[in-house]
Every structure is written in C-alpha cells, then in structure tokens.
Short mmCIF file of C-alpha atoms in Angstrom, two decimals:
data_model
loop_
_atom_site.label_atom_id
_atom_site.label_comp_id
_atom_site.label_asym_id
_atom_site.label_seq_id
_atom_site.Cartn_x
_atom_site.Cartn_y
_atom_site.Cartn_z
CA MET J 1 2.93 1.96 11.67
CA ASP J 2 1.38 -0.45 14.17
CA ILE J 3 2.37 -4.07 13.47
CA ASN J 4 -1.26 -5.22 13.73
CA GLU J 5 -2.23 -2.71 11.01
CA LYS J 6 0.59 -3.96 8.78
CA ILE J 7 -0.59 -7.55 9.20
CA LYS J 8 -4.19 -6.55 8.35
CA GLN J 9 -2.99 -4.72 5.23
CA GLN J 10 -1.30 -7.92 4.07
CA GLY J 11 -4.44 -10.02 4.34
CA GLY J 12 -4.00 -11.10 7.95
CA MET J 13 -0.62 -12.80 7.53
CA VAL J 14 2.97 -11.65 7.44
CA MET J 15 6.33 -13.31 6.93
CA ALA J 16 9.27 -12.29 9.11
CA SER J 17 11.38 -11.79 5.96
CA GLU J 18 9.01 -8.95 4.94
CA LEU J 19 9.76 -6.94 8.10
CA ASP J 20 12.63 -4.72 9.12
CA SER J 21 14.27 -5.28 12.52
CA ALA J 22 12.10 -2.72 14.38
CA GLU J 23 8.89 -4.23 12.96
CA TYR J 24 10.11 -7.72 13.83
CA LYS J 25 10.62 -6.67 17.47
CA ARG J 26 7.09 -5.23 17.57
CA LEU J 27 5.83 -8.48 16.05
CA GLN J 28 7.51 -10.53 18.78
CA ARG J 29 5.91 -8.36 21.47
CA ALA J 30 2.49 -8.79 19.79
CA VAL J 31 3.00 -12.59 19.83
CA LYS J 32 3.77 -12.49 23.57
CA ARG J 33 0.62 -10.42 24.21
CA GLY J 34 -1.43 -12.94 22.21
CA GLU J 35 -2.47 -10.44 19.53
CA VAL J 36 -0.60 -12.35 16.81
CA VAL J 37 -0.18 -16.11 16.37
CA LYS J 38 3.01 -17.79 15.17
CA LEU J 39 1.87 -20.29 12.55
CA ARG J 40 5.24 -21.73 11.70
CA ARG J 41 8.80 -20.49 11.60
CA GLY J 42 8.77 -17.05 10.01
CA VAL J 43 5.00 -16.89 9.37
CA TYR J 44 2.62 -14.99 11.64
CA ALA J 45 -1.10 -14.14 11.50
CA GLU J 46 -3.75 -12.29 13.39
CA PRO J 47 -6.14 -14.83 15.00
CA THR J 48 -9.20 -13.67 13.02
CA ALA J 49 -7.37 -14.41 9.74
CA LEU J 50 -7.47 -18.11 10.65
CA PHE J 51 -11.24 -18.11 10.31
CA ASN J 52 -11.35 -16.78 6.73
CA THR J 53 -12.82 -19.04 4.07
CA MET J 54 -9.40 -19.49 2.48
CA ILE J 55 -5.94 -18.96 3.88
CA ASP J 56 -2.90 -18.07 1.83
CA VAL J 57 -1.84 -21.67 1.24
CA GLU J 58 1.34 -20.73 -0.62
CA ARG J 59 2.60 -18.76 2.38
CA MET J 60 1.60 -21.40 4.92
CA VAL J 61 2.69 -24.46 2.96
CA PRO J 62 4.88 -23.42 0.03
CA GLY J 63 4.28 -25.75 -2.91
CA GLY J 64 1.22 -27.29 -1.21
CA VAL J 65 -1.87 -28.35 -3.16
CA VAL J 66 -5.40 -27.86 -1.82
CA CYS J 67 -7.14 -31.23 -2.10
CA LEU J 68 -9.92 -33.52 -0.88
CA TYR J 69 -12.70 -31.77 1.13
CA ASN J 70 -11.63 -28.27 0.11
CA ALA J 71 -11.33 -29.22 -3.57
CA TRP J 72 -14.73 -30.96 -3.45
CA ALA J 73 -16.27 -27.86 -1.90
CA TYR J 74 -14.59 -25.60 -4.47
CA HIS J 75 -15.81 -27.73 -7.40
CA GLN J 76 -19.25 -28.04 -5.74
CA LEU J 77 -19.05 -31.83 -5.65
CA CYS J 78 -19.91 -32.30 -1.99
CA THR J 79 -22.01 -30.59 0.68
CA THR J 80 -19.78 -31.72 3.55
CA VAL J 81 -18.07 -28.82 5.31
CA PRO J 82 -14.28 -29.28 5.19
CA PRO J 83 -13.03 -30.23 8.68
CA ALA J 84 -9.74 -28.38 8.02
CA PHE J 85 -7.71 -27.13 5.08
CA CYS J 86 -6.60 -30.29 3.29
CA ILE J 87 -3.20 -29.71 1.73
CA ALA J 88 -1.06 -32.25 -0.11
CA ILE J 89 2.73 -32.07 -0.08
CA ASP J 90 5.58 -34.32 -1.21
CA GLU J 91 5.83 -37.41 0.98
CA LYS J 92 9.53 -36.81 1.65
CA ARG J 93 9.01 -33.26 2.83
CA LYS J 94 9.19 -32.40 6.52
CA LEU J 95 6.99 -29.52 7.64
CA LYS J 96 5.89 -28.39 11.09
CA ILE J 97 2.52 -26.66 11.33
CA SER J 98 1.19 -24.91 14.42
CA ALA J 99 -1.56 -26.81 16.22
CA GLU J 100 -3.70 -23.65 16.05
CA LEU J 101 -3.84 -23.84 12.28
CA PRO J 102 -6.76 -25.80 10.86
CA ILE J 103 -4.58 -27.67 8.34
CA THR J 104 -4.39 -31.39 7.66
CA LEU J 105 -1.37 -32.42 5.60
CA TYR J 106 -1.51 -35.31 3.14
CA TYR J 107 1.80 -36.78 2.05
CA TRP J 108 1.65 -37.78 -1.63
CA LYS J 109 4.26 -39.31 -3.90
CA LYS J 110 5.99 -36.71 -6.08
CA GLU J 111 4.50 -38.17 -9.27
CA ASN J 112 0.99 -37.72 -7.81
CA LEU J 113 1.67 -33.99 -7.32
CA ASP J 114 2.52 -33.56 -11.01
CA PHE J 115 -0.89 -34.06 -12.63
CA GLY J 116 -4.44 -32.84 -12.20
CA ILE J 117 -3.35 -29.62 -10.47
CA GLU J 118 -4.52 -26.16 -11.51
CA GLN J 119 -3.81 -22.63 -10.33
CA ARG J 120 -6.94 -20.74 -9.18
CA GLU J 121 -7.77 -17.42 -7.54
CA ILE J 122 -9.83 -18.16 -4.39
CA SER J 123 -10.82 -15.46 -1.87
CA GLY J 124 -8.06 -13.21 -3.19
CA HIS J 125 -5.33 -15.85 -2.89
CA SER J 126 -3.57 -17.67 -5.73
CA VAL J 127 -3.95 -21.34 -4.86
CA ARG J 128 -2.84 -24.64 -6.38
CA ILE J 129 -5.81 -27.03 -6.24
CA THR J 130 -6.71 -30.41 -7.68
CA ASP J 131 -8.86 -30.11 -10.79
CA LEU J 132 -12.36 -31.56 -11.13
CA GLU J 133 -11.40 -35.05 -12.35
CA ARG J 134 -8.46 -35.39 -9.99
CA SER J 135 -10.74 -34.46 -7.08
CA VAL J 136 -13.12 -37.29 -8.00
CA CYS J 137 -10.23 -39.76 -8.27
CA ASP J 138 -8.96 -38.67 -4.85
CA ALA J 139 -12.44 -39.36 -3.44
CA ALA J 140 -12.22 -42.88 -4.89
CA LYS J 141 -8.73 -43.35 -3.49
CA TYR J 142 -9.70 -42.18 0.02
CA ARG J 143 -13.21 -43.71 0.00
CA ASN J 144 -12.55 -45.94 3.02
CA LYS J 145 -11.25 -43.02 5.10
CA ILE J 146 -13.89 -40.46 4.11
CA GLY J 147 -16.83 -42.84 3.96
CA LEU J 148 -18.68 -44.32 1.00
CA ASP J 149 -21.54 -41.84 1.39
CA ILE J 150 -19.23 -38.86 0.70
CA PHE J 151 -17.54 -40.68 -2.18
CA ALA J 152 -20.93 -41.55 -3.69
CA GLU J 153 -22.08 -37.92 -3.40
CA VAL J 154 -18.89 -36.66 -5.10
CA LEU J 155 -19.24 -39.17 -7.94
CA ARG J 156 -22.99 -38.61 -8.50
CA THR J 157 -22.52 -34.84 -8.54
CA TYR J 158 -19.60 -35.15 -10.96
CA LEU J 159 -21.61 -37.31 -13.37
CA ARG J 160 -24.33 -34.61 -13.50
CA LYS J 161 -21.87 -31.78 -14.20
CA ASP J 162 -21.49 -30.17 -17.61
CA GLY J 163 -17.95 -29.99 -18.93
CA ARG J 164 -16.76 -33.17 -17.26
CA SER J 165 -14.19 -35.34 -19.04
CA LEU J 166 -14.64 -39.06 -18.46
CA GLY J 167 -11.50 -39.69 -20.56
CA ARG J 168 -9.38 -37.53 -18.26
CA LEU J 169 -11.11 -39.08 -15.24
CA MET J 170 -10.09 -42.58 -16.34
CA GLU J 171 -6.56 -41.40 -17.21
CA TYR J 172 -6.13 -40.03 -13.68
CA ALA J 173 -7.81 -43.09 -12.17
CA LYS J 174 -5.26 -45.31 -13.90
CA LYS J 175 -2.35 -43.23 -12.55
CA LEU J 176 -3.79 -43.38 -9.02
CA ARG J 177 -4.64 -47.10 -9.33
CA VAL J 178 -8.37 -46.66 -8.73
CA GLU J 179 -9.55 -47.30 -12.30
CA LYS J 180 -11.32 -50.59 -11.55
CA VAL J 181 -13.06 -49.21 -8.45
CA LEU J 182 -14.18 -46.08 -10.28
CA LYS J 183 -15.52 -48.06 -13.26
CA ASN J 184 -17.58 -50.27 -10.91
CA TYR J 185 -19.08 -47.27 -9.08
CA ILE J 186 -19.79 -45.42 -12.33
CA GLU J 187 -21.66 -48.45 -13.67
CA ILE J 188 -23.74 -48.61 -10.47
CA ALA J 189 -24.42 -44.85 -10.53
CA ILE J 190 -25.54 -44.89 -14.17
CA GLU J 191 -28.00 -47.76 -13.68
#
C-alpha cells in the first residue's frame, strides 16, 4: 500500500510507531519529496490535513486541552476566527511543535488543567476541551491579551445562553483568581 494512502486512511496523520520498517522508509522518502510533513518527532501528516477544521489534538499534543479561541468557537461564544489551535499543557512540560503547525501552546499550572475540562467528539476526533464556564473564565483571565471587545462578546453571549451555570462560573472564577473582575463585568452587562 502507498504510504500516502495509508496516511489518508488514518485521517491525514500517522505516528511512526504505527508503521512497520518498510512503511517507515517509504514515509521518510515522502517527507523528503515534500508529500508528507513531519509535525513533531514520530508524528507525520499530509499537508492538506493541516487545513481541516480540527486536528487530532491527542496525537499532536498528548494530554493537551483545547482552549481559548477554539473553545469559544466550539461553544459559540465568539465570532472571532481562531488564529491557530489554542492548546493548554502543563507549565513544566517541554514540547517542540513544527513551525508549519498552526498551534499556539499555553502553559498552565497543573491545578488549572484539573477542572472545567470535558471530553468531546469534534470533526471525528476525541478532544479534551474547556467547558462553557471555564471558557468564559479564561476569557476574563486573558482579557488584556485578547482585547476587551472579545471578552465582552464572550461574556454577553454566555449570559444569553440557556443551560449556563452562574454558580459553576463563579466557582471557576475563584480558582482562576478572576472572580472580582468577572462580577464587575457581569454587573455592567446586566444593567
């Protein structure tokens, strides 16, 4: 079987550990020809797979959590197009990502990776992503980096959503130390 066909069958990505030695040699030749891109050590993809709406985050960044712009887009909190795949990992973890990959890593404390995370099926991939309330709290936490207009849009949209949990929102806000900021903005948004 052609190595390019095998990669397509696996959703556009393949890990070296999934290949036998003959397939691995064909993979290396495909990389040299530019038909396949090395994303990081042991992970390869066909270039068109990088433009899909969702990549296999668990393969690219094992244990990573989709967050910020991508989580806001998933929860329909914001109309801003994500500039890259925003993925949070433990702050002590060292990970090299290929420059060709549209991934921005966020280094979070371990305790901040332990709450407000849910497992979802997105574009055929099982993905860990921040839940609705955690996504709003992250917008509050990063408001100076993302801009107050995006934060305000996320918060206003959240307050109009059915099924929101203000109790959980405040619980997460307290853990992330943005409770006071969030309360002030909620009071302004409600008025």
